[in-house]
Tab-separated table of C-alpha atoms in Angstrom:
chain	number	residue	atom	x	y	z
A	1	ASP	CA	75.876	165.492	100.848
A	2	GLN	CA	74.981	162.490	103.060
A	3	GLN	CA	78.091	160.512	104.303
A	4	VAL	CA	75.932	157.736	105.815
A	5	LYS	CA	72.807	156.528	104.129
A	6	GLN	CA	69.968	154.176	105.130
A	7	ASN	CA	67.970	153.851	102.010
A	8	SER	CA	64.956	151.851	103.669
A	9	PRO	CA	63.055	154.010	105.971
A	10	SER	CA	61.025	151.076	107.240
A	11	LEU	CA	61.100	147.229	107.350
A	12	SER	CA	58.470	144.679	108.464
A	13	VAL	CA	59.532	141.227	109.537
A	14	GLN	CA	57.638	138.370	111.083
A	15	GLU	CA	58.682	137.177	114.581
A	16	GLY	CA	61.341	134.487	114.367
A	17	ARG	CA	62.528	135.488	110.947
A	18	ILE	CA	65.721	137.446	110.175
A	19	SER	CA	65.780	141.116	109.977
A	20	ILE	CA	68.429	142.665	107.687
A	21	LEU	CA	69.060	146.410	108.056
A	22	ASN	CA	71.371	148.084	105.521
A	23	CYS	CA	73.595	151.092	105.636
A	24	ASP	CA	76.005	152.588	102.853
A	25	TYR	CA	78.733	155.066	103.434
A	26	THR	CA	80.791	157.274	101.138
A	27	ASN	CA	84.223	157.586	102.491
A	28	SER	CA	86.610	154.673	102.242
A	29	MET	CA	88.706	156.250	105.040
A	30	PHE	CA	85.949	155.556	107.603
A	31	ASP	CA	87.191	152.774	110.000
A	32	TYR	CA	84.844	152.359	112.812
A	33	PHE	CA	81.024	151.629	112.554
A	34	LEU	CA	78.252	151.459	115.030
A	35	TRP	CA	74.604	150.531	115.295
A	36	TYR	CA	72.237	152.152	117.629
A	37	LYS	CA	68.650	151.210	118.471
A	38	LYS	CA	66.160	153.939	119.457
A	39	TYR	CA	62.624	153.625	121.032
A	40	PRO	CA	60.310	156.702	120.562
A	41	ALA	CA	60.916	159.549	123.069
A	42	GLU	CA	64.093	157.890	124.328
A	43	GLY	CA	67.863	158.366	123.565
A	44	PRO	CA	69.475	155.709	121.357
A	45	THR	CA	71.260	152.821	122.883
A	46	PHE	CA	74.471	151.331	121.480
A	47	LEU	CA	73.990	147.769	119.892
A	48	ILE	CA	77.150	146.460	118.302
A	49	SER	CA	80.124	147.915	116.483
A	50	ILE	CA	82.773	146.871	113.978
A	51	SER	CA	86.258	148.198	113.017
A	52	SER	CA	87.510	148.110	109.437
A	53	ILE	CA	90.014	145.461	110.141
A	54	LYS	CA	87.084	142.935	110.522
A	55	ASP	CA	84.224	142.056	108.234
A	56	LYS	CA	82.021	140.430	110.758
A	57	ASN	CA	81.152	140.822	114.423
A	58	GLU	CA	78.647	138.910	116.341
A	59	ASP	CA	76.783	139.475	119.745
A	60	GLY	CA	74.049	137.219	120.568
A	61	ARG	CA	71.141	137.624	118.096
A	62	PHE	CA	72.907	140.596	116.381
A	63	THR	CA	75.581	140.302	113.829
A	64	VAL	CA	77.201	143.141	111.825
A	65	PHE	CA	78.765	142.579	108.439
A	66	LEU	CA	81.047	145.039	106.782
A	67	ASN	CA	81.861	144.923	103.036
A	68	LYS	CA	84.561	147.484	102.648
A	69	SER	CA	84.921	147.332	98.910
A	70	ALA	CA	81.219	148.071	98.589
A	71	LYS	CA	81.217	150.562	101.422
A	72	HIS	CA	78.261	148.908	102.957
A	73	LEU	CA	77.345	147.327	106.281
A	74	SER	CA	74.357	145.559	107.463
A	75	LEU	CA	72.891	144.437	110.784
A	76	HIS	CA	71.300	140.973	111.025
A	77	ILE	CA	68.892	140.182	113.804
A	78	VAL	CA	67.995	136.512	114.078
A	79	PRO	CA	65.630	135.436	115.450
A	80	SER	CA	63.653	138.788	115.324
A	81	GLN	CA	61.434	139.477	118.510
A	82	PRO	CA	58.698	141.894	118.886
A	83	GLY	CA	60.812	143.936	121.377
A	84	ASP	CA	63.214	144.641	118.527
A	85	SER	CA	60.564	146.937	117.022
A	86	ALA	CA	62.441	150.253	117.051
A	87	VAL	CA	64.285	152.602	114.856
A	88	TYR	CA	67.843	151.404	113.982
A	89	PHE	CA	70.621	153.925	113.153
A	90	CYS	CA	73.985	153.179	111.701
A	91	ALA	CA	76.855	155.583	112.534
A	92	VAL	CA	80.502	155.987	111.599
A	93	VAL	CA	83.215	157.574	113.547
A	94	THR	CA	84.235	160.790	111.744
A	95	GLY	CA	86.985	163.154	112.519
A	96	THR	CA	88.263	163.898	115.977
A	97	ALA	CA	86.644	163.692	119.455
A	98	SER	CA	84.768	160.462	118.545
A	99	LYS	CA	82.204	162.458	116.558
A	100	LEU	CA	79.537	160.178	115.004
A	101	THR	CA	77.631	160.804	111.728
A	102	PHE	CA	74.387	158.910	111.661
A	103	GLY	CA	72.201	157.566	108.944
A	104	THR	CA	68.469	158.715	108.765
A	105	GLY	CA	67.396	155.421	110.494
A	106	THR	CA	65.260	152.398	109.616
A	107	ARG	CA	62.176	151.772	111.294
A	108	LEU	CA	61.825	147.932	112.203
A	109	GLN	CA	58.449	146.456	112.862
A	110	VAL	CA	58.424	142.808	114.081
A	111	THR	CA	55.120	141.356	113.713
A	112	LEU	CA	53.531	138.352	115.428
B	1	SER	CA	78.736	153.291	136.997
B	2	GLN	CA	78.182	156.340	134.558
B	3	THR	CA	74.840	157.995	134.050
B	4	ILE	CA	73.683	160.808	131.970
B	5	HIS	CA	70.895	163.112	132.925
B	6	GLN	CA	68.887	165.692	130.722
B	7	TRP	CA	66.144	167.980	131.868
B	8	PRO	CA	63.518	168.940	131.350
B	9	ALA	CA	62.082	165.874	129.487
B	10	THR	CA	59.401	168.002	127.600
B	11	LEU	CA	59.353	171.691	127.112
B	12	VAL	CA	56.731	173.964	125.225
B	13	GLN	CA	58.094	177.327	124.498
B	14	PRO	CA	56.736	180.368	122.321
B	15	VAL	CA	58.576	181.692	119.428
B	16	GLY	CA	61.053	184.352	120.488
B	17	SER	CA	61.569	183.005	124.097
B	18	PRO	CA	64.923	181.866	125.453
B	19	LEU	CA	66.079	178.317	125.844
B	20	SER	CA	68.219	176.578	128.325
B	21	LEU	CA	68.707	172.740	128.208
B	22	GLU	CA	70.944	171.046	130.810
B	23	CYS	CA	73.008	167.832	130.543
B	24	THR	CA	75.151	166.352	133.354
B	25	VAL	CA	77.151	163.255	133.363
B	26	GLU	CA	77.995	161.291	136.594
B	27	GLY	CA	80.619	158.782	137.122
B	28	THR	CA	83.304	159.777	134.849
B	29	SER	CA	85.787	162.681	134.320
B	30	ASN	CA	86.878	164.673	131.283
B	31	PRO	CA	84.227	162.986	128.970
B	32	ASN	CA	83.674	164.245	125.472
B	33	LEU	CA	80.205	165.779	125.305
B	34	TYR	CA	77.783	166.304	122.432
B	35	TRP	CA	74.360	167.741	121.616
B	36	TYR	CA	72.280	166.355	118.890
B	37	ARG	CA	68.940	167.160	117.392
B	38	GLN	CA	66.457	164.834	115.825
B	39	ALA	CA	63.760	166.615	113.899
B	40	ALA	CA	60.586	165.002	113.027
B	41	GLY	CA	61.216	162.009	110.625
B	42	ARG	CA	64.983	162.827	110.306
B	43	GLY	CA	68.136	161.378	111.597
B	44	LEU	CA	70.334	162.618	114.395
B	45	GLN	CA	72.215	165.803	113.550
B	46	LEU	CA	75.153	166.671	115.691
B	47	LEU	CA	75.091	170.347	116.828
B	48	PHE	CA	77.868	170.860	119.254
B	49	TYR	CA	80.698	168.780	120.785
B	50	SER	CA	83.122	169.758	123.585
B	51	VAL	CA	86.447	167.998	124.539
B	52	GLY	CA	86.939	170.034	127.713
B	53	ILE	CA	85.603	172.858	129.910
B	54	GLY	CA	84.974	175.971	127.801
B	55	GLN	CA	85.815	174.112	124.590
B	56	ILE	CA	82.870	174.114	122.198
B	57	SER	CA	82.889	173.255	118.546
B	58	SER	CA	79.834	173.982	116.415
B	59	GLU	CA	78.964	171.551	113.621
B	60	VAL	CA	76.307	173.612	111.821
B	61	PRO	CA	75.343	177.227	111.726
B	62	GLN	CA	72.098	177.839	113.653
B	63	ASN	CA	70.049	179.708	116.211
B	64	LEU	CA	71.573	177.893	119.167
B	65	SER	CA	74.782	177.957	121.238
B	66	ALA	CA	76.405	175.517	123.846
B	67	SER	CA	78.474	175.992	126.903
B	68	ARG	CA	80.421	173.749	129.294
B	69	PRO	CA	80.839	175.523	132.516
B	70	GLN	CA	81.965	172.501	134.422
B	71	ASP	CA	83.513	169.134	133.325
B	72	ARG	CA	80.345	167.129	133.423
B	73	GLN	CA	77.930	169.880	132.504
B	74	PHE	CA	76.898	170.788	129.012
B	75	ILE	CA	74.324	173.337	128.317
B	76	LEU	CA	72.316	174.158	125.083
B	77	SER	CA	70.839	177.664	124.851
B	78	SER	CA	69.107	180.045	122.693
B	79	LYS	CA	68.234	183.654	122.960
B	80	LYS	CA	65.290	183.542	120.731
B	81	LEU	CA	63.691	180.365	119.665
B	82	LEU	CA	62.453	179.866	116.190
B	83	LEU	CA	59.782	177.397	114.988
B	84	SER	CA	62.309	175.397	113.272
B	85	ASP	CA	64.095	174.761	116.610
B	86	SER	CA	61.436	172.212	117.533
B	87	GLY	CA	62.827	168.682	117.862
B	88	PHE	CA	64.054	166.102	120.114
B	89	TYR	CA	67.394	167.072	121.671
B	90	LEU	CA	69.886	164.578	122.834
B	91	CYS	CA	72.944	164.897	124.882
B	92	ALA	CA	75.641	162.138	124.661
B	93	TRP	CA	78.997	161.600	126.315
B	94	SER	CA	81.958	159.507	125.193
B	95	PRO	CA	85.076	158.125	126.906
B	96	GLY	CA	86.374	157.607	123.493
B	97	GLY	CA	84.864	155.399	120.736
B	98	TYR	CA	81.126	154.994	120.997
B	99	GLN	CA	78.719	157.357	122.633
B	100	TYR	CA	76.102	157.016	125.441
B	101	PHE	CA	72.995	158.974	125.078
B	102	GLY	CA	70.796	160.708	127.553
B	103	PRO	CA	66.961	160.243	127.709
B	104	GLY	CA	66.446	163.365	125.624
B	105	THR	CA	64.288	166.602	125.703
B	106	ARG	CA	61.368	167.037	123.413
B	107	LEU	CA	61.068	170.768	122.536
B	108	LEU	CA	58.014	172.131	120.822
B	109	VAL	CA	58.124	175.790	119.697
B	110	LEU	CA	54.734	177.377	119.065
């Protein structure tokens, strides 16, 4: 059973517009959430995180929102740029040793 | 600064052959280390993690094994590869909290 779900496998957005990537989780005890960005044939790079004591965290063009009651988080990218085209994974810290459980990813394509 | 290395970058191996992928971390001590696999069109699946030398935890039953002979070295192995072992293998390290990933190894088993 998937603990972290990204239900949209792909998303296409025009340059300059807002990209919204969504992620749902099953366990209300999860308390630390992360977003990673991955280009083909490369390792994922950390983008932004949020702990359960907050409902929003912002870093430049990237903002993560956490809705604990809905067990939902989202990543907003505004304005979207062509270089943002990549696969985005949400992840939650699960268990000990800082283990991460990842969603299946959403492929974002930013078009000109 | 900390860096993480993986090699080889790409590997093509026949079914039934052995495997050894190496991961090393520089610039830190006693990191948590992880091996992930990304199969085609799938997410990242945690295979093994280690919190110290000689300490290996397996997340999923499989044809692979891991070892940590030194503090900053993590090795992924198999005695006999299966077709289903093909994928993109990623090593990661963590000081606690989020993880930093290596460049990955693309493994194709034919």
